[in-house]
Amino acid sequence: MPEQKDQKLAERNIPGAMNRGQRFAEVQHAENVKGTLKRIAVYFVREKAIVFGMLAIVIFGTLCGVFAPALQSSAIDIIAKSKSGNLSVTLIIMLTVYLLYSASQLFQALISAKLSQRIVKRMREELFGKLLDLPVRYLDTHSHGDVMSRMTNDIENISSTVSQSLPSLFSGVLTIIGTVAIMLWYCWQLALLSFATVFLTVIATKFLSKNVRKFSRKRQSLLGRLNGTVEEMVSGYRTVCAYNHQDITTEEFCQTADSLTKAGIKTDIFSGVMGPVMNCIGNIGFVIIAAFGGYFSVNGLISVGVISAFIVYAKQFSRPINEIANVYGQLQTAIAGAERVFTVLDETNEDMSGETLRNSERAEVVFKNVQFSYVKDRPILKNFSLTVPSGKKVALVGATGSGKTTVVNLLMRFYDIDSGEILINKQNIINASRENIRKNIAIVLQDTVLFSDTIENNLKYAKADAGLNEIREAAEMSCCREMIEALPQGFDTVLVGSGENISQGQRQLLAIARAFIADPKILILDEATSNVDTRTEKAIQNAMHKVMENRTSIIIAHRLSTIRDADIIVVMDKGQIVESGNHDELLSQKGKYYDLYMTQYAGMDI
């Protein structure tokens, strides 16, 4: 739930934990367009066979498009008897050329679509793989909605650009080159007069494209923020309703949506106006050809057929310029999206290197003078020292924000300490690989995470080769076998929406069963029974006694009833240990633990 996540972040003192809006702060974008284009080009190089095939078809289609008006000019001159030739043959050739041109356009669309999907598939796989390799700190400090937007919206923009805009760009450039060459060959004087409109095109494009790029980047950033808002609202909908925050949430959403709308309107205005401006400039070119072409024809410099061809070539010359202008906005949006994708790909991976923990039946955990802060100069743990003897149960209790969950984060190496040492069997974990550390530790979090898959596969997530008997035994020990078998498909029941079709308590039981299957040397229970009723909690405790027997266990709990039988209870306050001992010893001291206990069980017999 959102308030639970904020509570965790508050403990970590991560910027944005206190101010919900800050977590959706606008992402900074790289402005190195040339560098981004070079990186995009790498993906095209990997698909060079398809790229060369598409280029071959584009070149062939361009030649057909340039050659067809010349045949039309010849046909008109033959009809006007200013040129000799076979009209029927000329018309047949012209028809054939136009049919080949149309066929080339069809194949160009098909190949560009295939190229687009292959490039986007590769890019999406790289981005998804990168997300799995990122350190926990990155995902803790970035809006999940914005990260998802890069995976979906930004990559989809790149896909549509590759399939639609790039073919138009390639064919447009080649058409311009071919058209210019043949116009100069027919009548260089009229060609130069026609090209005068190019300067107007360049000036208009430069002005408009600058604004298109500016607002398209802003639009993408706002879209990521909007997705983050929606994702948080959907996941925390019950909390929104419970606290009557519908109006406030709607207002926040509308503010972001309004900003997105304004940025989108400005982007569409500047990109959309390019077409009409280019058409206007093209019409000016037609006037020039009609006026000066007629003059040159009267003076015998060119024929009527050449004027006709020039009109077609002028349109053919302006059309790709218009297309390039029209797709320029989409190209800029795709470049902005690629920058955002590459920003994630450039993040430093979580370092998984290191030595293997020594194989031992023991699992003693020692914290020595550990200092840690999520934000510089705002320490969470201060000179923290703790020994968790092998095979013993150590419980961490204390007020919210005292650093209990941080201890677990450091042991799992989700974060690395600032100073001090954390030892497992006298081996410093800073030198051990994160993968190996996590293979030896199983953790059950307060925020249960299940996947949209069968219950059996969710339980096997901890151990892929776990057999059915092993799974059933774990389910029995965690008091959820009866619940699972009561479902319509039993262990084959598919969890919908990551477990939305079962209760929160049932999800917690499955998470505990999954940890049992892992058979770890070290077991961490972070508020593992917080979402179950008292009767189920008692049953789980009985099962835990068996599972935690001769196993090093660290228990984080607010409900003190779950840790009364712990070998050592550590009371934390402001990142330091203020008391430690067993339940009876701490009660007799009448200190912090006594106050916590009496707060929960006031009036009950101690």
PDB file of C-alpha atoms in Angstrom, residues 222-408:
ATOM      1  CA  LEU A 222       4.923  14.598 -18.038  1.00  0.00           C
ATOM      2  CA  LEU A 223       3.512  11.384 -19.480  1.00  0.00           C
ATOM      3  CA  GLY A 224       5.860   9.386 -17.256  1.00  0.00           C
ATOM      4  CA  ARG A 225       4.750  11.420 -14.251  1.00  0.00           C
ATOM      5  CA  LEU A 226       1.093  10.875 -15.144  1.00  0.00           C
ATOM      6  CA  ASN A 227       1.626   7.109 -15.426  1.00  0.00           C
ATOM      7  CA  GLY A 228       3.270   7.141 -12.014  1.00  0.00           C
ATOM      8  CA  THR A 229       0.290   8.933 -10.490  1.00  0.00           C
ATOM      9  CA  VAL A 230      -2.168   6.469 -12.009  1.00  0.00           C
ATOM     10  CA  GLU A 231      -0.081   3.446 -10.954  1.00  0.00           C
ATOM     11  CA  GLU A 232       0.057   4.667  -7.367  1.00  0.00           C
ATOM     12  CA  MET A 233      -3.644   5.502  -7.257  1.00  0.00           C
ATOM     13  CA  VAL A 234      -4.659   2.075  -8.595  1.00  0.00           C
ATOM     14  CA  SER A 235      -2.393   0.173  -6.189  1.00  0.00           C
ATOM     15  CA  GLY A 236      -3.544   2.285  -3.246  1.00  0.00           C
ATOM     16  CA  TYR A 237      -7.183   2.744  -4.241  1.00  0.00           C
ATOM     17  CA  ARG A 238      -8.581   1.457  -0.930  1.00  0.00           C
ATOM     18  CA  THR A 239      -6.464   3.938   0.986  1.00  0.00           C
ATOM     19  CA  VAL A 240      -7.584   6.772  -1.282  1.00  0.00           C
ATOM     20  CA  CYS A 241     -11.228   5.894  -0.611  1.00  0.00           C
ATOM     21  CA  ALA A 242     -10.717   5.253   3.090  1.00  0.00           C
ATOM     22  CA  TYR A 243      -9.330   8.742   3.653  1.00  0.00           C
ATOM     23  CA  ASN A 244     -11.705  10.474   1.220  1.00  0.00           C
ATOM     24  CA  HIS A 245      -8.834  11.648  -0.941  1.00  0.00           C
ATOM     25  CA  GLN A 246     -10.689  11.199  -4.208  1.00  0.00           C
ATOM     26  CA  ASP A 247     -10.969  14.948  -4.792  1.00  0.00           C
ATOM     27  CA  ILE A 248      -7.342  15.652  -3.858  1.00  0.00           C
ATOM     28  CA  THR A 249      -6.089  12.770  -6.007  1.00  0.00           C
ATOM     29  CA  THR A 250      -8.257  13.935  -8.893  1.00  0.00           C
ATOM     30  CA  GLU A 251      -6.925  17.465  -8.526  1.00  0.00           C
ATOM     31  CA  GLU A 252      -3.314  16.245  -8.590  1.00  0.00           C
ATOM     32  CA  PHE A 253      -4.050  14.097 -11.616  1.00  0.00           C
ATOM     33  CA  CYS A 254      -5.800  16.957 -13.412  1.00  0.00           C
ATOM     34  CA  GLN A 255      -2.892  19.334 -12.747  1.00  0.00           C
ATOM     35  CA  THR A 256      -0.443  16.899 -14.334  1.00  0.00           C
ATOM     36  CA  ALA A 257      -2.912  16.110 -17.122  1.00  0.00           C
ATOM     37  CA  ASP A 258      -3.402  19.831 -17.826  1.00  0.00           C
ATOM     38  CA  SER A 259       0.348  20.347 -18.086  1.00  0.00           C
ATOM     39  CA  LEU A 260       0.586  17.307 -20.360  1.00  0.00           C
ATOM     40  CA  THR A 261      -2.265  18.633 -22.488  1.00  0.00           C
ATOM     41  CA  LYS A 262      -0.600  22.018 -22.883  1.00  0.00           C
ATOM     42  CA  ALA A 263       2.732  20.435 -23.803  1.00  0.00           C
ATOM     43  CA  GLY A 264       0.962  18.056 -26.219  1.00  0.00           C
ATOM     44  CA  ILE A 265      -0.999  20.882 -27.853  1.00  0.00           C
ATOM     45  CA  LYS A 266       2.145  22.953 -28.353  1.00  0.00           C
ATOM     46  CA  THR A 267       4.003  19.947 -29.741  1.00  0.00           C
ATOM     47  CA  ASP A 268       1.161  19.146 -32.153  1.00  0.00           C
ATOM     48  CA  ILE A 269       0.790  22.786 -33.176  1.00  0.00           C
ATOM     49  CA  PHE A 270       4.432  23.235 -34.085  1.00  0.00           C
ATOM     50  CA  SER A 271       4.704  19.825 -35.761  1.00  0.00           C
ATOM     51  CA  GLY A 272       1.303  20.058 -37.445  1.00  0.00           C
ATOM     52  CA  VAL A 273       1.832  23.539 -38.846  1.00  0.00           C
ATOM     53  CA  MET A 274       4.849  22.291 -40.781  1.00  0.00           C
ATOM     54  CA  GLY A 275       2.642  20.597 -43.387  1.00  0.00           C
ATOM     55  CA  PRO A 276       0.541  23.667 -44.258  1.00  0.00           C
ATOM     56  CA  VAL A 277       3.621  25.909 -44.315  1.00  0.00           C
ATOM     57  CA  MET A 278       5.390  23.521 -46.677  1.00  0.00           C
ATOM     58  CA  ASN A 279       2.291  23.325 -48.905  1.00  0.00           C
ATOM     59  CA  CYS A 280       2.150  27.099 -49.090  1.00  0.00           C
ATOM     60  CA  ILE A 281       5.805  27.263 -50.075  1.00  0.00           C
ATOM     61  CA  GLY A 282       5.182  24.488 -52.639  1.00  0.00           C
ATOM     62  CA  ASN A 283       2.330  26.460 -54.212  1.00  0.00           C
ATOM     63  CA  ILE A 284       4.645  29.422 -54.591  1.00  0.00           C
ATOM     64  CA  GLY A 285       6.955  27.092 -56.503  1.00  0.00           C
ATOM     65  CA  PHE A 286       4.099  26.098 -58.871  1.00  0.00           C
ATOM     66  CA  VAL A 287       3.460  29.762 -59.654  1.00  0.00           C
ATOM     67  CA  ILE A 288       7.137  30.237 -60.489  1.00  0.00           C
ATOM     68  CA  ILE A 289       7.147  27.202 -62.827  1.00  0.00           C
ATOM     69  CA  ALA A 290       3.921  28.272 -64.572  1.00  0.00           C
ATOM     70  CA  ALA A 291       5.127  31.834 -65.173  1.00  0.00           C
ATOM     71  CA  PHE A 292       8.731  31.226 -66.177  1.00  0.00           C
ATOM     72  CA  GLY A 293       8.018  27.842 -67.826  1.00  0.00           C
ATOM     73  CA  GLY A 294       5.523  29.484 -70.156  1.00  0.00           C
ATOM     74  CA  TYR A 295       8.032  32.200 -70.979  1.00  0.00           C
ATOM     75  CA  PHE A 296      10.783  29.649 -71.740  1.00  0.00           C
ATOM     76  CA  SER A 297       8.361  27.564 -73.844  1.00  0.00           C
ATOM     77  CA  VAL A 298       7.336  30.558 -75.953  1.00  0.00           C
ATOM     78  CA  ASN A 299      10.985  31.297 -76.596  1.00  0.00           C
ATOM     79  CA  GLY A 300      11.621  27.665 -77.603  1.00  0.00           C
ATOM     80  CA  LEU A 301      13.891  26.829 -74.658  1.00  0.00           C
ATOM     81  CA  ILE A 302      11.729  23.945 -73.449  1.00  0.00           C
ATOM     82  CA  SER A 303       8.708  21.984 -74.710  1.00  0.00           C
ATOM     83  CA  VAL A 304       5.186  21.771 -73.282  1.00  0.00           C
ATOM     84  CA  GLY A 305       5.941  18.238 -72.102  1.00  0.00           C
ATOM     85  CA  VAL A 306       8.909  19.522 -70.088  1.00  0.00           C
ATOM     86  CA  ILE A 307       6.664  22.091 -68.374  1.00  0.00           C
ATOM     87  CA  SER A 308       4.266  19.279 -67.494  1.00  0.00           C
ATOM     88  CA  ALA A 309       7.152  17.191 -66.151  1.00  0.00           C
ATOM     89  CA  PHE A 310       8.460  20.177 -64.173  1.00  0.00           C
ATOM     90  CA  ILE A 311       5.094  20.610 -62.475  1.00  0.00           C
ATOM     91  CA  VAL A 312       5.135  16.927 -61.482  1.00  0.00           C
ATOM     92  CA  TYR A 313       8.793  17.127 -60.409  1.00  0.00           C
ATOM     93  CA  ALA A 314       8.146  20.295 -58.421  1.00  0.00           C
ATOM     94  CA  LYS A 315       5.367  18.506 -56.554  1.00  0.00           C
ATOM     95  CA  GLN A 316       7.580  15.450 -56.254  1.00  0.00           C
ATOM     96  CA  PHE A 317      10.348  17.693 -54.952  1.00  0.00           C
ATOM     97  CA  SER A 318       8.153  19.436 -52.379  1.00  0.00           C
ATOM     98  CA  ARG A 319       6.318  16.277 -51.274  1.00  0.00           C
ATOM     99  CA  PRO A 320       9.306  14.612 -49.563  1.00  0.00           C
ATOM    100  CA  ILE A 321      10.239  17.952 -48.015  1.00  0.00           C
ATOM    101  CA  ASN A 322       6.704  18.168 -46.620  1.00  0.00           C
ATOM    102  CA  GLU A 323       6.883  14.571 -45.421  1.00  0.00           C
ATOM    103  CA  ILE A 324      10.219  15.157 -43.753  1.00  0.00           C
ATOM    104  CA  ALA A 325       8.797  18.273 -42.109  1.00  0.00           C
ATOM    105  CA  ASN A 326       5.690  16.381 -40.975  1.00  0.00           C
ATOM    106  CA  VAL A 327       7.663  13.452 -39.490  1.00  0.00           C
ATOM    107  CA  TYR A 328      10.241  15.725 -37.912  1.00  0.00           C
ATOM    108  CA  GLY A 329       8.115  16.057 -34.789  1.00  0.00           C
ATOM    109  CA  GLN A 330       7.801  12.296 -34.545  1.00  0.00           C
ATOM    110  CA  LEU A 331      11.539  11.919 -35.058  1.00  0.00           C
ATOM    111  CA  GLN A 332      12.202  14.377 -32.243  1.00  0.00           C
ATOM    112  CA  THR A 333       9.780  12.545 -29.966  1.00  0.00           C
ATOM    113  CA  ALA A 334      11.518   9.258 -30.771  1.00  0.00           C
ATOM    114  CA  ILE A 335      14.950  10.785 -30.091  1.00  0.00           C
ATOM    115  CA  ALA A 336      13.698  12.173 -26.778  1.00  0.00           C
ATOM    116  CA  GLY A 337      12.309   8.722 -25.925  1.00  0.00           C
ATOM    117  CA  ALA A 338      15.577   7.049 -26.924  1.00  0.00           C
ATOM    118  CA  GLU A 339      17.471   9.455 -24.670  1.00  0.00           C
ATOM    119  CA  ARG A 340      15.264   8.422 -21.768  1.00  0.00           C
ATOM    120  CA  VAL A 341      15.774   4.728 -22.530  1.00  0.00           C
ATOM    121  CA  PHE A 342      19.540   5.131 -22.864  1.00  0.00           C
ATOM    122  CA  THR A 343      19.600   7.050 -19.574  1.00  0.00           C
ATOM    123  CA  VAL A 344      18.385   3.890 -17.837  1.00  0.00           C
ATOM    124  CA  LEU A 345      20.712   1.651 -19.859  1.00  0.00           C
ATOM    125  CA  ASP A 346      23.648   3.847 -18.779  1.00  0.00           C
ATOM    126  CA  GLU A 347      22.914   3.356 -15.088  1.00  0.00           C
ATOM    127  CA  THR A 348      25.464   1.299 -13.183  1.00  0.00           C
ATOM    128  CA  ASN A 349      24.458  -2.328 -12.702  1.00  0.00           C
ATOM    129  CA  GLU A 350      24.341  -3.859  -9.268  1.00  0.00           C
ATOM    130  CA  ASP A 351      27.770  -5.389  -8.692  1.00  0.00           C
ATOM    131  CA  MET A 352      27.231  -9.148  -8.475  1.00  0.00           C
ATOM    132  CA  SER A 353      30.910 -10.061  -8.352  1.00  0.00           C
ATOM    133  CA  GLY A 354      32.669 -11.362  -5.272  1.00  0.00           C
ATOM    134  CA  GLU A 355      33.738 -14.496  -3.504  1.00  0.00           C
ATOM    135  CA  THR A 356      31.529 -17.358  -2.402  1.00  0.00           C
ATOM    136  CA  LEU A 357      30.538 -17.684   1.225  1.00  0.00           C
ATOM    137  CA  ARG A 358      32.306 -20.599   2.852  1.00  0.00           C
ATOM    138  CA  ASN A 359      30.092 -23.667   3.048  1.00  0.00           C
ATOM    139  CA  SER A 360      29.206 -24.314   6.652  1.00  0.00           C
ATOM    140  CA  GLU A 361      26.333 -25.653   8.691  1.00  0.00           C
ATOM    141  CA  ARG A 362      26.712 -22.626  10.936  1.00  0.00           C
ATOM    142  CA  ALA A 363      25.483 -19.142  10.087  1.00  0.00           C
ATOM    143  CA  GLU A 364      26.634 -16.593  12.618  1.00  0.00           C
ATOM    144  CA  VAL A 365      25.901 -12.982  11.674  1.00  0.00           C
ATOM    145  CA  VAL A 366      27.892 -10.122  13.196  1.00  0.00           C
ATOM    146  CA  PHE A 367      27.473  -6.370  12.725  1.00  0.00           C
ATOM    147  CA  LYS A 368      30.571  -4.423  13.818  1.00  0.00           C
ATOM    148  CA  ASN A 369      30.402  -0.657  14.286  1.00  0.00           C
ATOM    149  CA  VAL A 370      28.175  -0.237  11.251  1.00  0.00           C
ATOM    150  CA  GLN A 371      27.472   3.298  10.035  1.00  0.00           C
ATOM    151  CA  PHE A 372      24.935   3.830   7.274  1.00  0.00           C
ATOM    152  CA  SER A 373      22.874   6.596   5.726  1.00  0.00           C
ATOM    153  CA  TYR A 374      20.628   6.644   2.672  1.00  0.00           C
ATOM    154  CA  VAL A 375      21.343  10.345   2.271  1.00  0.00           C
ATOM    155  CA  LYS A 376      24.710  11.847   3.129  1.00  0.00           C
ATOM    156  CA  ASP A 377      24.941  13.403   6.610  1.00  0.00           C
ATOM    157  CA  ARG A 378      21.591  11.870   7.630  1.00  0.00           C
ATOM    158  CA  PRO A 379      22.659   8.622   9.357  1.00  0.00           C
ATOM    159  CA  ILE A 380      20.167   5.828   9.935  1.00  0.00           C
ATOM    160  CA  LEU A 381      22.457   3.394  11.781  1.00  0.00           C
ATOM    161  CA  LYS A 382      25.049   4.828  14.160  1.00  0.00           C
ATOM    162  CA  ASN A 383      27.915   2.653  15.395  1.00  0.00           C
ATOM    163  CA  PHE A 384      25.598  -0.350  15.245  1.00  0.00           C
ATOM    164  CA  SER A 385      27.005  -3.609  16.641  1.00  0.00           C
ATOM    165  CA  LEU A 386      25.045  -6.851  16.957  1.00  0.00           C
ATOM    166  CA  THR A 387      25.848 -10.550  17.071  1.00  0.00           C
ATOM    167  CA  VAL A 388      23.256 -13.074  15.883  1.00  0.00           C
ATOM    168  CA  PRO A 389      24.525 -16.457  17.084  1.00  0.00           C
ATOM    169  CA  SER A 390      24.201 -19.412  14.752  1.00  0.00           C
ATOM    170  CA  GLY A 391      20.920 -21.239  15.114  1.00  0.00           C
ATOM    171  CA  LYS A 392      19.408 -18.584  17.383  1.00  0.00           C
ATOM    172  CA  LYS A 393      16.380 -16.342  16.959  1.00  0.00           C
ATOM    173  CA  VAL A 394      17.051 -12.634  17.296  1.00  0.00           C
ATOM    174  CA  ALA A 395      14.144 -10.203  17.250  1.00  0.00           C
ATOM    175  CA  LEU A 396      14.437  -6.507  16.395  1.00  0.00           C
ATOM    176  CA  VAL A 397      11.828  -4.234  17.894  1.00  0.00           C
ATOM    177  CA  GLY A 398      11.463  -0.499  18.120  1.00  0.00           C
ATOM    178  CA  ALA A 399       9.509   2.457  16.899  1.00  0.00           C
ATOM    179  CA  THR A 400       8.986   3.100  13.208  1.00  0.00           C
ATOM    180  CA  GLY A 401      12.108   4.691  11.742  1.00  0.00           C
ATOM    181  CA  SER A 402      14.475   3.164  14.290  1.00  0.00           C
ATOM    182  CA  GLY A 403      16.391   1.301  11.575  1.00  0.00           C
ATOM    183  CA  LYS A 404      15.086  -2.271  11.857  1.00  0.00           C
ATOM    184  CA  THR A 405      14.385  -2.776   8.147  1.00  0.00           C
ATOM    185  CA  THR A 406      17.664  -1.060   7.313  1.00  0.00           C
ATOM    186  CA  VAL A 407      19.507  -3.836   9.155  1.00  0.00           C
ATOM    187  CA  VAL A 408      17.874  -6.361   6.823  1.00  0.00           C
TER     188      VAL A 408
END
